mmCIF file of C-alpha atoms in Angstrom:
data_model
loop_
_atom_site.group_PDB
_atom_site.id
_atom_site.type_symbol
_atom_site.label_atom_id
_atom_site.label_comp_id
_atom_site.label_asym_id
_atom_site.label_seq_id
_atom_site.Cartn_x
_atom_site.Cartn_y
_atom_site.Cartn_z
ATOM 1 C CA MET A 1 11.678 -14.180 -63.663
ATOM 2 C CA ALA A 2 13.428 -10.979 -62.920
ATOM 3 C CA ASP A 3 15.938 -9.519 -65.321
ATOM 4 C CA GLU A 4 19.425 -8.056 -64.465
ATOM 5 C CA ALA A 5 17.845 -4.439 -63.436
ATOM 6 C CA THR A 6 14.793 -5.470 -61.833
ATOM 7 C CA VAL A 7 13.819 -3.223 -58.846
ATOM 8 C CA VAL A 8 10.729 -3.389 -56.350
ATOM 9 C CA LEU A 9 9.623 -0.295 -55.040
ATOM 10 C CA VAL A 10 7.568 -1.341 -51.767
ATOM 11 C CA MET A 11 5.622 1.615 -50.730
ATOM 12 C CA GLY A 12 3.182 2.976 -48.335
ATOM 13 C CA VAL A 13 2.523 5.215 -45.475
ATOM 14 C CA SER A 14 4.836 5.284 -42.334
ATOM 15 C CA GLY A 15 4.257 2.499 -40.326
ATOM 16 C CA SER A 16 2.790 0.117 -43.019
ATOM 17 C CA GLY A 17 5.831 -2.297 -42.905
ATOM 18 C CA LYS A 18 7.875 -0.836 -45.849
ATOM 19 C CA THR A 19 11.376 -1.426 -44.360
ATOM 20 C CA THR A 20 10.565 -4.922 -42.734
ATOM 21 C CA VAL A 21 8.718 -6.317 -46.029
ATOM 22 C CA GLY A 22 11.647 -4.640 -47.940
ATOM 23 C CA ARG A 23 14.249 -6.213 -46.064
ATOM 24 C CA LEU A 24 12.786 -9.666 -45.952
ATOM 25 C CA LEU A 25 12.037 -9.432 -49.608
ATOM 26 C CA ALA A 26 15.669 -8.603 -50.577
ATOM 27 C CA GLU A 27 17.007 -11.224 -48.285
ATOM 28 C CA ARG A 28 14.600 -13.913 -49.526
ATOM 29 C CA LEU A 29 15.763 -12.996 -53.203
ATOM 30 C CA GLY A 30 19.681 -12.111 -52.705
ATOM 31 C CA TRP A 31 18.958 -8.788 -53.877
ATOM 32 C CA ALA A 32 20.745 -5.239 -53.080
ATOM 33 C CA TYR A 33 18.367 -3.368 -50.372
ATOM 34 C CA ALA A 34 17.991 0.362 -50.065
ATOM 35 C CA GLU A 35 16.003 1.996 -47.180
ATOM 36 C CA ALA A 36 14.500 5.510 -48.276
ATOM 37 C CA ASP A 37 14.864 6.966 -44.747
ATOM 38 C CA GLU A 38 18.926 6.630 -45.472
ATOM 39 C CA PHE A 39 18.489 8.941 -48.149
ATOM 40 C CA HIS A 40 16.965 11.913 -46.066
ATOM 41 C CA SER A 41 19.144 14.841 -45.223
ATOM 42 C CA PRO A 42 19.872 15.642 -41.604
ATOM 43 C CA GLU A 43 17.639 18.515 -41.996
ATOM 44 C CA ASN A 44 14.597 16.705 -43.095
ATOM 45 C CA ILE A 45 15.164 14.093 -39.993
ATOM 46 C CA ALA A 46 15.428 16.826 -37.728
ATOM 47 C CA LYS A 47 12.130 18.407 -39.071
ATOM 48 C CA MET A 48 10.319 15.050 -38.679
ATOM 49 C CA ARG A 49 11.647 14.444 -35.082
ATOM 50 C CA GLU A 50 10.203 17.682 -34.293
ATOM 51 C CA GLY A 51 7.074 16.536 -35.841
ATOM 52 C CA VAL A 52 7.036 18.637 -38.777
ATOM 53 C CA PRO A 53 5.967 17.093 -42.099
ATOM 54 C CA LEU A 54 7.774 17.599 -44.924
ATOM 55 C CA THR A 55 6.810 19.607 -47.984
ATOM 56 C CA ASP A 56 7.193 18.579 -51.534
ATOM 57 C CA ALA A 57 10.591 20.965 -51.640
ATOM 58 C CA ASP A 58 11.934 19.151 -48.729
ATOM 59 C CA ARG A 59 11.331 15.809 -50.380
ATOM 60 C CA ALA A 60 12.825 16.870 -53.851
ATOM 61 C CA PRO A 61 16.228 16.005 -53.236
ATOM 62 C CA TRP A 62 15.599 12.945 -51.301
ATOM 63 C CA LEU A 63 13.433 11.572 -54.160
ATOM 64 C CA ARG A 64 16.092 12.445 -56.905
ATOM 65 C CA ALA A 65 18.513 10.466 -54.662
ATOM 66 C CA ILE A 66 16.259 7.556 -54.500
ATOM 67 C CA ALA A 67 15.349 7.730 -58.213
ATOM 68 C CA GLU A 68 19.153 7.874 -58.889
ATOM 69 C CA TRP A 69 19.844 4.778 -56.965
ATOM 70 C CA ILE A 70 17.075 2.811 -58.768
ATOM 71 C CA ALA A 71 18.395 4.132 -62.353
ATOM 72 C CA ASP A 72 21.915 3.033 -61.446
ATOM 73 C CA ARG A 73 20.915 -0.592 -60.575
ATOM 74 C CA THR A 74 22.563 -3.120 -62.914
ATOM 75 C CA SER A 75 21.441 -5.977 -60.798
ATOM 76 C CA PRO A 76 18.179 -6.659 -59.273
ATOM 77 C CA GLY A 77 17.153 -4.507 -56.018
ATOM 78 C CA VAL A 78 14.598 -3.562 -53.394
ATOM 79 C CA VAL A 79 13.804 -0.219 -52.468
ATOM 80 C CA SER A 80 11.247 0.936 -49.554
ATOM 81 C CA CYS A 81 9.973 4.347 -49.826
ATOM 82 C CA SER A 82 6.783 6.158 -48.923
ATOM 83 C CA ALA A 83 6.359 7.267 -52.614
ATOM 84 C CA LEU A 84 3.033 8.788 -51.527
ATOM 85 C CA LYS A 85 2.115 10.926 -54.496
ATOM 86 C CA ARG A 86 1.649 10.180 -58.041
ATOM 87 C CA SER A 87 4.433 12.849 -58.994
ATOM 88 C CA TYR A 88 7.004 11.017 -56.443
ATOM 89 C CA ARG A 89 6.496 7.634 -58.109
ATOM 90 C CA ASP A 90 6.656 9.578 -61.778
ATOM 91 C CA MET A 91 10.427 9.862 -60.832
ATOM 92 C CA MET A 92 10.956 6.116 -60.196
ATOM 93 C CA ARG A 93 9.514 4.627 -63.350
ATOM 94 C CA GLY A 94 10.569 1.126 -64.396
ATOM 95 C CA VAL A 95 10.099 -0.605 -60.962
ATOM 96 C CA ARG A 96 7.573 -3.214 -59.929
ATOM 97 C CA LEU A 97 5.392 -1.307 -57.563
ATOM 98 C CA VAL A 98 4.241 -2.834 -54.315
ATOM 99 C CA TYR A 99 1.767 -0.851 -52.547
ATOM 100 C CA LEU A 100 1.440 -1.799 -48.637
ATOM 101 C CA ASP A 101 -2.152 -0.996 -47.885
ATOM 102 C CA GLY A 102 -3.433 -0.711 -44.362
ATOM 103 C CA ASP A 103 -6.017 1.190 -42.590
ATOM 104 C CA ARG A 104 -5.109 4.359 -40.356
ATOM 105 C CA GLU A 105 -6.163 2.661 -37.082
ATOM 106 C CA LEU A 106 -3.846 -0.456 -37.420
ATOM 107 C CA ILE A 107 -0.828 1.576 -38.826
ATOM 108 C CA ALA A 108 -1.417 4.071 -35.840
ATOM 109 C CA THR A 109 -1.132 1.159 -33.436
ATOM 110 C CA ARG A 110 2.197 0.075 -35.154
ATOM 111 C CA ILE A 111 3.628 3.551 -35.186
ATOM 112 C CA LYS A 112 2.706 3.827 -31.328
ATOM 113 C CA ALA A 113 4.358 0.425 -30.736
ATOM 114 C CA ARG A 114 7.679 1.212 -32.398
ATOM 115 C CA THR A 115 10.847 2.527 -30.728
ATOM 116 C CA GLY A 116 13.845 4.671 -32.029
ATOM 117 C CA HIS A 117 12.246 5.850 -35.170
ATOM 118 C CA PHE A 118 12.195 9.391 -35.884
ATOM 119 C CA PHE A 119 8.965 9.524 -37.368
ATOM 120 C CA ARG A 120 6.440 10.944 -34.861
ATOM 121 C CA PRO A 121 2.932 9.144 -34.614
ATOM 122 C CA GLU A 122 1.018 12.727 -34.836
ATOM 123 C CA MET A 123 2.542 12.945 -38.561
ATOM 124 C CA LEU A 124 0.380 10.113 -39.607
ATOM 125 C CA ASP A 125 -2.562 12.201 -40.466
ATOM 126 C CA SER A 126 -0.290 14.217 -42.982
ATOM 127 C CA GLN A 127 0.935 10.830 -44.526
ATOM 128 C CA PHE A 128 -2.710 9.817 -45.122
ATOM 129 C CA ALA A 129 -3.927 13.419 -46.309
ATOM 130 C CA ASP A 130 -0.604 13.147 -49.039
ATOM 131 C CA LEU A 131 -1.359 9.529 -49.911
ATOM 132 C CA GLN A 132 -2.526 9.111 -53.783
ATOM 133 C CA PRO A 133 -2.845 5.220 -53.940
ATOM 134 C CA PRO A 134 -1.424 3.981 -57.095
ATOM 135 C CA ALA A 135 -3.847 4.414 -60.328
ATOM 136 C CA PRO A 136 -4.452 1.286 -62.545
ATOM 137 C CA ASP A 137 -2.037 2.538 -65.116
ATOM 138 C CA GLU A 138 0.845 2.307 -62.559
ATOM 139 C CA HIS A 139 0.145 -1.464 -62.461
ATOM 140 C CA ALA A 140 0.929 -1.866 -58.471
ATOM 141 C CA LEU A 141 0.396 -4.879 -56.659
ATOM 142 C CA TYR A 142 -1.755 -4.028 -53.725
ATOM 143 C CA ILE A 143 -0.832 -5.961 -50.440
ATOM 144 C CA PRO A 144 -3.087 -5.576 -47.359
ATOM 145 C CA VAL A 145 -0.802 -5.035 -44.277
ATOM 146 C CA SER A 146 -2.898 -7.353 -41.931
ATOM 147 C CA ASP A 147 -0.748 -10.395 -42.659
ATOM 148 C CA SER A 148 2.749 -11.115 -41.172
ATOM 149 C CA PRO A 149 5.499 -9.964 -43.053
ATOM 150 C CA GLU A 150 6.866 -13.081 -44.131
ATOM 151 C CA ARG A 151 3.203 -14.012 -45.430
ATOM 152 C CA ILE A 152 3.298 -10.557 -47.288
ATOM 153 C CA VAL A 153 6.914 -11.585 -48.720
ATOM 154 C CA ASP A 154 5.252 -14.699 -49.849
ATOM 155 C CA GLU A 155 2.628 -13.300 -51.729
ATOM 156 C CA ILE A 156 4.730 -10.649 -53.308
ATOM 157 C CA VAL A 157 7.371 -13.289 -54.612
ATOM 158 C CA ASP A 158 4.429 -15.430 -55.802
ATOM 159 C CA ARG A 159 2.367 -12.543 -57.673
ATOM 160 C CA LEU A 160 5.429 -11.159 -59.251
ATOM 161 C CA GLY A 161 6.963 -14.223 -60.261
ATOM 162 C CA LEU A 162 10.371 -13.188 -58.658
ATOM 163 C CA VAL A 163 13.242 -15.700 -58.478
ATOM 164 C CA PRO A 164 16.127 -15.477 -56.099
ATOM 165 C CA ASP A 165 19.365 -14.601 -57.425
ATOM 166 C CA GLN A 166 21.291 -17.686 -58.260
ATOM 167 C CA ARG A 167 25.042 -16.166 -58.558
#
């Protein structure tokens, strides 16, 4: 059962399904939802549109803003965020961590098929280069991305014992 301030952080590389799964999970539970891309500065988005990977310095204000959203929660919520490095996730402690795990080929296919997103397919290599999968002490729920988003949400709800908001 979720307490008042439970936050589920859905993480993974770009194209792993974070936004789709995060939104579906929040809808299913009746919880607030935040998409990490909406916390990026216009400068960061412009860099990514140009195919320039972000540096840790570029990401720092973005990560602080997401961590603040998490810390300010007084009711349950879901946030989707790449959270590629352990140091990034360390800023967002106290969350229920869900890692959407997929192989590069599947994720590259998904990225090439989507339209209207600023993330350029050629930046996927930098995401996998930066990726530090969650360590055992982070107690992450590893979920393969090969299933449908609905089945992934079913598994998250079941394995984390999450209960829809009854308010």
